[in-house]
XYZ file of C-alpha atoms in Angstrom:
545
model
C 0.000 0.000 0.000
C 2.892 2.323 0.849
C 4.322 1.744 -2.615
C 0.927 2.492 -4.158
C 0.714 5.849 -2.365
C 4.275 6.647 -3.462
C 3.400 5.776 -7.087
C 0.244 7.898 -7.060
C 2.079 10.834 -5.507
C 4.863 10.581 -8.069
C 2.353 10.355 -10.917
C 0.513 13.461 -9.752
C 3.766 15.411 -9.424
C 4.854 14.264 -12.873
C 1.580 15.402 -14.442
C 1.839 18.792 -12.729
C 5.455 19.180 -13.870
C 4.696 18.249 -17.455
C 1.679 20.561 -17.493
C 3.770 23.431 -16.218
C 6.757 22.978 -18.503
C 5.297 21.143 -21.475
C 8.068 18.558 -21.447
C 7.393 15.640 -23.717
C 3.955 16.958 -24.743
C 3.295 18.309 -28.234
C 0.625 20.992 -28.046
C -2.039 20.792 -30.768
C -1.643 23.372 -33.482
C -4.319 26.063 -33.464
C -6.986 25.505 -36.080
C -6.395 27.368 -39.308
C -8.875 30.229 -39.682
C -11.794 30.134 -42.054
C -11.881 33.042 -44.498
C -14.876 34.742 -46.108
C -14.219 37.286 -48.865
C -17.214 39.375 -49.950
C -16.954 41.450 -53.128
C -19.712 43.733 -54.417
C -19.965 45.277 -57.855
C -19.942 48.998 -58.779
C -20.589 50.244 -55.249
C -19.124 53.647 -54.417
C -16.850 54.667 -51.554
C -19.610 56.205 -49.424
C -22.546 53.843 -50.025
C -22.625 52.030 -46.662
C -23.191 53.442 -43.204
C -19.662 52.788 -41.969
C -18.407 55.020 -44.791
C -20.859 57.883 -44.397
C -24.033 56.704 -46.134
C -27.579 57.466 -45.086
C -28.539 53.948 -46.235
C -28.873 51.704 -43.152
C -26.394 48.811 -43.383
C -26.430 47.324 -39.859
C -24.599 44.109 -40.712
C -21.720 45.808 -42.491
C -21.605 48.457 -39.788
C -21.317 45.684 -37.207
C -18.309 44.291 -39.050
C -16.756 47.750 -39.294
C -17.402 48.713 -35.675
C -16.022 45.427 -34.392
C -13.213 45.184 -36.924
C -11.100 47.650 -38.867
C -11.805 49.972 -41.772
C -9.154 50.858 -44.302
C -9.489 54.475 -45.389
C -7.151 54.394 -48.409
C -7.822 51.019 -50.006
C -7.656 50.850 -53.801
C -9.115 48.750 -56.604
C -8.222 48.792 -60.320
C -11.273 50.866 -61.436
C -13.007 48.044 -63.361
C -14.575 44.671 -62.617
C -12.404 42.174 -64.575
C -9.005 43.688 -63.700
C -9.922 43.947 -60.023
C -11.000 40.296 -59.930
C -7.757 39.254 -61.604
C -5.602 41.288 -59.209
C -7.557 40.140 -56.173
C -7.242 36.464 -57.082
C -3.588 36.591 -58.123
C -1.768 39.114 -55.941
C -0.270 40.755 -59.044
C -1.318 43.589 -61.339
C -4.074 42.573 -63.760
C -1.858 42.797 -66.862
C 0.557 40.323 -65.269
C -2.345 37.943 -64.628
C -3.582 38.224 -68.240
C -6.538 40.576 -67.716
C -5.161 44.010 -68.563
C -8.507 45.124 -69.942
C -11.673 42.996 -69.806
C -12.475 39.331 -70.419
C -12.201 39.538 -74.207
C -8.928 38.542 -75.884
C -7.129 41.553 -77.378
C -4.275 39.533 -78.812
C -1.412 39.908 -76.350
C -0.599 37.881 -73.200
C -1.325 40.809 -70.890
C -4.739 41.281 -72.536
C -5.841 37.707 -73.192
C -8.898 38.249 -71.006
C -8.528 35.305 -68.605
C -6.160 34.241 -65.838
C -2.874 32.831 -67.097
C -0.907 29.895 -65.684
C 1.899 32.046 -64.302
C -0.177 32.970 -61.253
C -2.112 30.997 -58.694
C -5.501 32.013 -57.348
C -6.357 32.384 -53.683
C -8.184 29.054 -53.896
C -5.247 27.245 -55.499
C -2.909 28.480 -52.777
C -5.259 27.640 -49.912
C -5.790 24.102 -51.168
C -2.111 23.428 -50.453
C -2.992 23.942 -46.772
C -6.018 21.682 -46.802
C -8.742 24.270 -47.296
C -12.147 23.572 -48.795
C -12.646 26.324 -51.392
C -16.080 27.692 -52.249
C -17.337 30.408 -54.582
C -20.731 31.944 -55.332
C -21.252 34.967 -57.563
C -19.775 36.793 -60.508
C -16.559 35.329 -62.003
C -15.797 37.429 -65.141
C -12.158 36.351 -65.571
C -12.454 33.374 -67.914
C -15.242 32.101 -70.153
C -14.387 28.535 -71.172
C -14.471 25.449 -68.902
C -10.691 25.403 -68.460
C -10.994 28.993 -67.180
C -13.986 28.500 -64.846
C -13.597 28.605 -61.043
C -13.271 24.828 -60.790
C -10.209 24.887 -63.018
C -8.656 27.561 -60.801
C -8.922 25.823 -57.441
C -12.547 26.094 -56.337
C -14.038 22.833 -55.082
C -17.641 23.995 -55.277
C -19.040 27.007 -57.054
C -22.114 28.664 -58.512
C -20.998 31.373 -60.899
C -22.218 33.982 -63.332
C -19.397 33.657 -65.839
C -19.930 36.992 -67.579
C -20.436 40.541 -66.396
C -23.992 41.142 -65.299
C -27.564 39.939 -65.307
C -31.131 40.955 -64.681
C -31.859 40.568 -60.957
C -35.367 39.097 -61.263
C -35.070 37.229 -64.553
C -31.418 36.250 -65.036
C -31.369 37.066 -68.738
C -28.046 38.511 -69.879
C -28.273 42.170 -70.847
C -25.991 41.432 -73.811
C -23.385 38.895 -75.002
C -25.425 35.788 -74.193
C -22.459 33.610 -75.122
C -20.603 34.991 -72.091
C -23.306 35.778 -69.557
C -24.365 32.325 -68.398
C -24.353 30.386 -65.142
C -22.373 27.317 -64.125
C -22.372 25.115 -61.034
C -19.668 22.655 -60.055
C -18.397 22.126 -63.587
C -21.749 22.080 -65.346
C -23.147 24.835 -67.515
C -26.738 25.493 -66.442
C -28.087 25.532 -69.981
C -31.618 26.722 -69.246
C -30.970 28.800 -66.131
C -31.402 32.114 -67.937
C -34.641 31.049 -69.633
C -36.360 28.932 -66.971
C -39.264 30.677 -65.290
C -38.282 31.726 -61.773
C -40.550 31.901 -58.722
C -41.936 35.293 -57.763
C -39.569 35.327 -54.795
C -36.469 35.016 -56.996
C -33.820 37.735 -56.700
C -30.253 37.136 -57.855
C -28.556 38.639 -54.789
C -30.607 36.240 -52.644
C -29.743 33.364 -54.978
C -26.013 33.938 -54.680
C -26.414 33.860 -50.902
C -28.590 30.722 -51.006
C -25.870 28.940 -52.942
C -23.148 30.159 -50.573
C -25.114 28.950 -47.548
C -25.638 25.568 -49.199
C -21.886 25.230 -49.680
C -21.216 26.281 -46.082
C -23.655 23.679 -44.788
C -21.715 21.027 -46.679
C -18.558 21.887 -44.694
C -20.126 20.785 -41.374
C -18.429 17.414 -41.016
C -15.322 17.891 -43.135
C -13.110 19.007 -40.243
C -11.309 21.258 -42.720
C -10.961 25.045 -42.822
C -12.854 26.748 -45.626
C -12.522 29.745 -47.896
C -15.726 31.284 -49.250
C -15.600 33.880 -52.023
C -19.004 35.536 -52.412
C -18.986 37.940 -55.360
C -22.326 39.707 -55.682
C -23.092 41.438 -58.970
C -25.226 44.044 -57.174
C -25.475 47.011 -57.245
C -24.258 46.817 -60.877
C -26.815 48.061 -63.407
C -29.566 47.357 -64.231
C -30.661 48.784 -60.890
C -33.505 46.538 -59.787
C -34.812 45.897 -56.300
C -37.729 44.366 -54.470
C -40.726 46.665 -54.179
C -40.840 46.349 -50.401
C -37.213 47.462 -50.217
C -37.764 50.354 -52.621
C -40.669 51.639 -50.550
C -38.291 52.287 -47.632
C -36.424 54.878 -49.693
C -38.972 56.541 -51.966
C -39.013 60.268 -51.324
C -35.846 60.256 -49.232
C -33.796 61.683 -52.109
C -36.063 64.561 -53.055
C -33.583 66.877 -51.371
C -31.265 66.301 -54.313
C -27.735 65.111 -54.956
C -25.914 68.171 -53.652
C -27.502 67.869 -50.218
C -26.891 64.124 -49.999
C -23.225 64.549 -51.014
C -22.697 67.279 -48.425
C -24.250 65.205 -45.651
C -22.171 62.151 -46.551
C -19.047 64.278 -46.620
C -19.730 65.619 -43.116
C -20.268 62.128 -41.749
C -17.040 60.874 -43.357
C -15.092 63.710 -41.731
C -16.732 63.133 -38.350
C -15.922 59.420 -38.525
C -12.284 60.158 -39.286
C -12.478 58.203 -42.547
C -11.381 61.293 -44.477
C -9.429 64.338 -43.359
C -11.161 67.713 -43.107
C -8.469 69.293 -45.300
C -9.697 67.091 -48.154
C -12.424 69.347 -49.443
C -15.525 67.955 -51.103
C -15.004 67.870 -54.864
C -17.459 69.983 -56.879
C -20.499 68.398 -58.464
C -19.474 66.820 -61.778
C -19.831 69.258 -64.672
C -22.184 66.897 -66.548
C -24.744 67.009 -63.734
C -27.320 69.826 -63.508
C -28.205 71.573 -60.284
C -31.184 69.990 -58.528
C -33.088 73.277 -58.631
C -32.823 73.274 -62.423
C -35.038 70.180 -62.681
C -38.794 70.019 -63.112
C -40.790 68.313 -60.372
C -41.399 65.235 -62.526
C -37.670 64.958 -63.191
C -36.905 65.195 -59.481
C -39.385 62.421 -58.769
C -37.838 60.203 -61.459
C -34.336 60.766 -60.110
C -35.516 60.192 -56.546
C -36.947 56.854 -57.628
C -33.694 55.786 -59.298
C -31.699 56.438 -56.155
C -34.362 54.736 -54.052
C -33.943 51.594 -56.164
C -30.164 51.771 -55.841
C -30.404 52.242 -52.073
C -32.740 49.252 -51.912
C -30.094 47.140 -53.666
C -27.529 48.134 -51.013
C -30.122 47.377 -48.329
C -30.630 43.885 -49.764
C -26.893 43.263 -49.986
C -26.529 44.076 -46.305
C -29.445 41.786 -45.454
C -27.786 38.909 -47.305
C -24.430 39.525 -45.674
C -26.325 39.204 -42.410
C -27.530 35.787 -43.541
C -23.922 34.686 -44.025
C -23.009 35.941 -40.551
C -25.924 34.014 -39.073
C -24.849 30.824 -40.844
C -21.304 31.136 -39.516
C -22.732 31.392 -36.007
C -25.030 28.414 -36.563
C -22.066 26.339 -37.709
C -20.088 27.408 -34.638
C -17.216 28.805 -36.697
C -17.812 32.548 -36.291
C -15.052 32.912 -33.693
C -12.460 31.460 -36.063
C -13.375 33.236 -39.295
C -11.872 36.288 -40.959
C -14.335 38.302 -43.038
C -13.242 40.824 -45.668
C -15.560 43.159 -47.563
C -14.901 45.499 -50.504
C -16.201 46.831 -53.831
C -14.557 46.081 -57.180
C -14.455 49.685 -58.429
C -15.965 53.096 -57.893
C -19.612 53.806 -58.664
C -20.700 53.523 -62.289
C -21.719 56.499 -64.396
C -22.808 54.205 -67.229
C -26.093 54.806 -68.997
C -28.866 52.216 -69.338
C -28.812 50.052 -72.459
C -31.601 50.157 -74.987
C -33.512 47.132 -76.206
C -31.288 47.039 -79.321
C -28.285 46.044 -77.212
C -30.050 43.143 -75.510
C -30.284 39.483 -76.369
C -33.668 38.635 -77.957
C -34.908 37.133 -74.690
C -33.838 40.103 -72.620
C -35.005 42.622 -75.230
C -38.519 41.268 -74.900
C -38.469 42.405 -71.278
C -37.197 45.919 -71.921
C -39.984 48.452 -72.018
C -40.225 52.161 -71.194
C -41.026 51.450 -67.570
C -40.175 53.255 -64.356
C -37.175 52.244 -62.307
C -39.244 50.402 -59.727
C -40.649 47.949 -62.272
C -38.845 44.569 -62.127
C -38.633 44.485 -65.936
C -36.839 47.795 -66.413
C -33.193 48.121 -67.428
C -32.162 51.347 -65.739
C -28.975 52.879 -64.363
C -28.570 55.810 -62.005
C -25.953 57.487 -64.206
C -23.474 60.259 -63.424
C -25.976 62.085 -61.252
C -26.142 59.616 -58.382
C -22.797 57.913 -59.016
C -21.244 61.256 -58.117
C -22.959 60.892 -54.731
C -21.825 57.289 -54.276
C -18.189 58.348 -54.815
C -18.340 61.175 -52.245
C -16.007 62.990 -51.673
C -13.974 62.106 -54.761
C -13.878 63.023 -58.434
C -14.665 60.761 -61.357
C -16.116 57.261 -61.691
C -15.581 53.592 -62.492
C -13.171 53.086 -65.434
C -10.976 56.098 -64.591
C -8.008 56.336 -62.230
C -8.938 59.436 -60.267
C -9.857 58.641 -56.669
C -13.570 58.236 -57.419
C -12.817 55.351 -59.755
C -10.304 53.476 -57.609
C -11.223 54.069 -53.946
C -13.103 51.299 -52.185
C -14.468 50.723 -48.698
C -12.580 47.820 -47.157
C -13.594 46.152 -43.897
C -11.760 43.360 -42.067
C -13.451 41.549 -39.175
C -12.485 38.607 -36.978
C -13.801 38.501 -33.396
C -11.011 38.060 -30.884
C -8.380 38.440 -33.578
C -8.852 42.003 -34.843
C -9.113 44.927 -32.437
C -12.501 46.586 -32.729
C -13.114 49.979 -34.253
C -9.740 50.744 -35.774
C -8.971 52.803 -38.868
C -6.055 51.888 -41.141
C -4.932 54.959 -43.130
C -1.997 53.349 -44.948
C -2.447 52.848 -48.716
C -3.504 49.302 -49.616
C -4.575 47.665 -52.872
C -6.453 44.584 -54.050
C -3.107 42.956 -54.915
C -2.511 42.806 -51.136
C -5.500 40.551 -50.457
C -3.954 37.294 -51.685
C -0.683 37.769 -49.729
C -2.664 38.596 -46.585
C -4.928 35.559 -46.866
C -1.912 33.346 -47.534
C -0.202 34.854 -44.490
C -3.217 34.080 -42.295
C -3.474 30.517 -43.610
C 0.229 29.678 -43.564
C 0.528 29.355 -47.340
C 4.052 29.652 -48.677
C 3.893 31.181 -52.138
C 5.473 28.651 -54.515
C 7.913 29.312 -57.314
C 6.187 26.786 -59.562
C 2.691 25.316 -59.691
C 1.610 22.358 -61.828
C 4.731 22.693 -63.925
C 4.378 26.429 -64.536
C 6.821 29.048 -63.279
C 5.002 31.679 -61.246
C 5.721 35.389 -61.256
C 6.343 36.898 -57.843
C 3.525 38.480 -55.871
C 3.354 42.267 -56.236
C 1.120 42.768 -53.205
C 2.179 42.781 -49.561
C 0.470 41.257 -46.541
C -1.399 43.625 -44.245
C -1.760 41.009 -41.486
C 0.217 43.221 -39.107
C -2.454 45.926 -39.512
C -5.102 43.356 -38.592
C -3.028 42.418 -35.540
C -3.048 46.039 -34.368
C 0.597 46.631 -35.253
C 2.103 49.397 -37.323
C 1.715 48.831 -41.062
C 3.196 51.321 -43.501
C 1.294 50.108 -46.534
C 2.433 50.176 -50.138
C 5.153 52.630 -51.010
C 4.093 52.660 -54.655
C 0.993 51.530 -56.572
C 0.338 51.579 -60.334
C -2.803 51.693 -62.468
C -3.637 51.405 -66.159
C -7.016 50.666 -67.660
C -7.863 51.274 -71.300
C -5.460 54.204 -71.532
C -6.271 55.751 -68.148
C -3.161 55.760 -65.961
C -1.963 56.582 -62.464
C 0.909 56.153 -60.016
C 0.823 56.762 -56.293
C 4.089 56.903 -54.405
C 3.938 58.046 -50.798
C 2.046 61.332 -50.657
C 2.218 61.945 -54.417
C 0.030 60.801 -57.279
C 0.037 61.337 -61.031
C -3.060 60.527 -63.077
C -4.255 60.986 -66.644
C -7.469 60.590 -68.645
C -7.541 58.819 -71.999
C -7.433 60.074 -74.745
C -6.094 63.430 -73.512
C -3.147 61.592 -71.884
C -2.065 64.716 -70.026
C -0.517 63.912 -66.671
C -1.809 65.659 -63.556
C 0.063 65.765 -60.233
C -1.499 65.834 -56.762
C -0.266 65.810 -53.184
C -2.620 63.138 -51.858
C -1.733 63.782 -48.228
C -3.036 67.340 -48.506
C -5.487 67.002 -51.406
C -6.867 63.501 -51.862
C -9.930 64.864 -53.651
C -7.578 66.030 -56.419
C -8.588 69.659 -56.669
C -5.140 71.277 -57.049
C -3.083 70.067 -59.996
C 0.602 70.723 -59.236
C 2.026 69.464 -62.520
C 3.201 72.863 -63.705
C 4.588 73.964 -60.334
C 6.505 70.763 -59.578
C 7.790 69.383 -62.894
C 10.617 67.438 -61.237
C 8.237 65.331 -59.115
C 5.950 64.890 -62.127
C 8.792 63.545 -64.271
C 10.042 61.295 -61.472
C 6.648 59.568 -61.264
C 6.267 59.403 -65.051
C 9.587 57.557 -65.206
C 8.357 55.115 -62.576
C 5.162 54.536 -64.539
C 7.009 53.901 -67.793
C 9.322 51.373 -66.140
C 6.382 49.554 -64.544
C 4.386 49.544 -67.790
C 7.247 47.826 -69.601
C 7.628 45.286 -66.794
C 3.883 44.539 -66.553
C 3.292 44.219 -70.304
C 1.123 47.308 -70.643
C 0.412 48.282 -74.257
C -0.695 51.784 -75.226
C -4.452 51.566 -75.496
C -4.705 53.341 -78.828
C -2.141 50.978 -80.334
C -3.890 47.956 -78.872
C -7.328 48.968 -80.131
C -6.019 49.617 -83.650
C -4.438 46.156 -83.768
C -7.587 44.405 -82.568
C -9.738 43.022 -85.413
């Protein structure tokens, strides 16, 4: 018995010693985090509450208030290039999508992702991730370019650019704007009659939730890329959502812009020395409009606001699902828009496919069958406080809201002012997941990542951001280095120079007063353009059949 007591005592002491010092015990590795990346389409810098909007977005605001907001996060000014840069961690030309998803005859403009990059999904699969995608793809049209060929295990994708929200007929280019799921083209999806409850933003979420449910028993981390095509034109929303906003915009665009600007300053998202840019010269004063015109414009913005409202509702559904699955405490969520708000005008019936053209009638914006956009007039509001729009490289075209959220991992309520870019998303996700970027993949030599990880910013540490960022899209160009930026419109091609630290709304062109700095940045642009395979747009267009 004495020996038994001695043995028990020794055993207890040994357990206590091992527990204290960890000798001979290998601690389990912490579970790799799940990652949810949410991308919306054509939404402006100030269109959600956390970035100054009057549109209630409680779910996104929750993410922002309990996570961090980046105040100088950049996209590439257009949907396809942003998707290419986001997926690859390099500039879009280097990934093969220097323009859009049509082939313009050179490797940098082939219109789909090349084999010299890996996607986020391809990288994460090397660490055992289940990879999921629901939404707009737009960076490769043929089966060998679909999401499944680029690392996604399960996906439901609109391959082309946009679609009707209630009847998913393509607005044009039917050969590109179709839907696929898990390797199969859904041949009749765009022509099958949909239930009255159908709405494409809801459908993308339904599919994402279905994929998440299927991860329950896999015991693997997951990556979910949800790429909504809202609020891309045509602006279409549910009547009950529109009713919330009818009449709220009768005060006019100048008043709404001013109020958004004040909220942005009060939030600290923008600096007070960055003055509100003037109303775009193509937009009339509100008091110049007839009453019927005011009512029509009010309705257009009400529909657009309703689309944002519905996006936020669906993001809330994803948050609820993460909680139901018990994974919300180990999931990073990122949210951004692919470019600035769109000035583009609605298409006429002549530009539609026959099926879609049959739906296009001279109807008001709140009719589910209408193909309507909200044009320069309200896009100027969405991009408050900046100049210009989607497609161009002034701040209104390239500035995006960016929110990062992970409970217990990211300090709540922070603002990150350092310049960041969509090329930084892949390196950051790889950093979080422990992915080592390979030199080769499936026999192909990879080009090096251009982006840098901002994980340290998420960890509450100092992050200096990108020292230099480049842009080129269809002849529109820009460079930002530190506090300085040069930018030019195509086809004028005249460089402008701005001190972004003092004048981010680009009101004071310093090109003539500081020619040395202007030339320094032009030289940097020219060197990058050669390295990235950029071709002068005019030359490229002339060569294209």
